[in-house]
Amino acid sequence: MTGRTGTRRAFLFLQGPHGPFFHQLATMLRRTRADVWRVGFNAGDRAFWPDGARYIAFRGQAEDWPDHLRHLIAEKAITDLVLYGDTRPIHAEAVAIAQAEGLTVHVFEEGYMRPYWVTYERGGSNGHSRLMEIDLPGMHAALEHPHADTAPPPASWGDMRQHIFYGALYHGVVLCLNHGYPRFRPHRALSVGQEFSLYLKRLLLMPFQAVDRRIATRRIRRGGFPYHVALLQLEHDAAIQAHSPFTTTAEFLETVIDGFARGAPAHHHLVVKAHPLEDGRAPIRATLRRLVRAQGLHGRVHYLRGGKLAQLLDEARSAVTVNSTAGQQVLWRGIPLRAFGQTVYGKPQLVSAAPLPDFFAAADRPDRQAYADYRRFLLETSQIPGGFYSARGRRQVLRQVVDMMLAPDDPYDALIRGTAAPRQQLRLVP
């Protein structure tokens, strides 16, 4: 196949979601007669890419990577770069180089409307997404029928076990079989062995944590008190490290607890809900105990580890987060939301900018019609039904995303210019 300039399309894949998604995507792209290559940085990357003839191992030092990439772009006549997340150092450098070379950059991420969608954008995601610069009137104008009903919010993460399984498998392979990549260094602070241990621990403890979660949830729902919800991010994730004013979960909790103590009515409670993939590397419980003692909030702060968010939000007065995608569920319900950091839904019609004490005292609700337009704009552009980790989820994504990658316009321009193809809508089960 050829691009708009008549040149043959050549896709270079970097690191992707744990599991077989990137290889399956590449297989479909090859059926369009495109060239496809994969750069691997460790044994885990190689394990999920069976096509050895199109695999390029990078075994150099980190400082060698930019020149190596430029050489590959020239040697393979690369026209497109494909990656998962744009903030890890090797990806951030690659995006800058690719854009300077005039390549199309395809960025995948977990869904902004997760769990039943994944995100596909060009150029960048999250705080680097084009959504940061498109205002709500512009989204409204792009929708043919802006007042149409939208699908209900998701209530669970459909492929959580597969997500954790592939993460454990990936880090296990790197831990045991990485002798061919002696210079590899993970982009996170923990070693590969520590990462593997945390994934394995998370898998083994899931049944016990589910019991603990049900007990805590029942205690909250039967407590008879008004409550607010603090939605946590993963401390090591780019959402915190690259797109927020915080560097640790403790910093965020200090801000929230202080605002709650100074502004919330004395009979209100606060529920702190961990990210579904929280693995214990951040000392959340210890931090909460310290802050509760310091602020004199004994009995008014509750910790909930993972689990379904829908039932918890149904009775919440407000929610606070850094930039969690769970904020989408908050907004869909018309619950007041205070979000810190750069977030794709951080529009003035949707998110409060009030100081936290004022927010907890009396928060304004979001504009529900504005959010309905925003949500539908996302579902018709960058949000693709499906998931990276379950076989069924991957099939759903692949039915649509290849055509989107080959299209001349990115998903947002395609809708704004009227060139977007009809979208498949996923049927949700409440």
PDB file of N, CA, C and O in Angstrom, residues 338 352-359:
ATOM      1  N   ARG A 338     -13.058  17.815  41.138  1.00  0.00           N
ATOM      2  CA  ARG A 338     -11.860  18.663  41.201  1.00  0.00           C
ATOM      3  C   ARG A 338     -10.698  17.824  40.726  1.00  0.00           C
ATOM      4  O   ARG A 338     -10.389  16.775  41.317  1.00  0.00           O
ATOM      5  N   SER A 352     -14.141  21.660  38.377  1.00  0.00           N
ATOM      6  CA  SER A 352     -14.043  22.814  39.264  1.00  0.00           C
ATOM      7  C   SER A 352     -12.593  23.271  39.419  1.00  0.00           C
ATOM      8  O   SER A 352     -11.671  22.459  39.416  1.00  0.00           O
ATOM      9  N   ALA A 353     -12.426  24.577  39.563  1.00  0.00           N
ATOM     10  CA  ALA A 353     -11.109  25.147  39.831  1.00  0.00           C
ATOM     11  C   ALA A 353     -11.048  25.749  41.230  1.00  0.00           C
ATOM     12  O   ALA A 353     -10.079  26.432  41.576  1.00  0.00           O
ATOM     13  N   ALA A 354     -12.058  25.490  42.056  1.00  0.00           N
ATOM     14  CA  ALA A 354     -12.121  26.084  43.395  1.00  0.00           C
ATOM     15  C   ALA A 354     -11.028  25.520  44.303  1.00  0.00           C
ATOM     16  O   ALA A 354     -10.618  24.360  44.149  1.00  0.00           O
ATOM     17  N   PRO A 355     -10.538  26.314  45.263  1.00  0.00           N
ATOM     18  CA  PRO A 355      -9.633  25.759  46.286  1.00  0.00           C
ATOM     19  C   PRO A 355     -10.315  24.588  46.983  1.00  0.00           C
ATOM     20  O   PRO A 355     -11.539  24.587  47.176  1.00  0.00           O
ATOM     21  N   LEU A 356      -9.530  23.594  47.371  1.00  0.00           N
ATOM     22  CA  LEU A 356     -10.119  22.371  47.914  1.00  0.00           C
ATOM     23  C   LEU A 356     -11.024  22.595  49.128  1.00  0.00           C
ATOM     24  O   LEU A 356     -12.103  21.976  49.199  1.00  0.00           O
ATOM     25  N   PRO A 357     -10.668  23.446  50.086  1.00  0.00           N
ATOM     26  CA  PRO A 357     -11.601  23.650  51.201  1.00  0.00           C
ATOM     27  C   PRO A 357     -12.962  24.155  50.730  1.00  0.00           C
ATOM     28  O   PRO A 357     -14.002  23.688  51.228  1.00  0.00           O
ATOM     29  N   ASP A 358     -12.975  25.085  49.772  1.00  0.00           N
ATOM     30  CA  ASP A 358     -14.235  25.590  49.227  1.00  0.00           C
ATOM     31  C   ASP A 358     -14.969  24.503  48.453  1.00  0.00           C
ATOM     32  O   ASP A 358     -16.201  24.402  48.500  1.00  0.00           O
ATOM     33  N   PHE A 359     -14.200  23.686  47.724  1.00  0.00           N
ATOM     34  CA  PHE A 359     -14.809  22.608  46.943  1.00  0.00           C
ATOM     35  C   PHE A 359     -15.511  21.606  47.859  1.00  0.00           C
ATOM     36  O   PHE A 359     -16.654  21.207  47.611  1.00  0.00           O
TER      37      PHE A 359
END
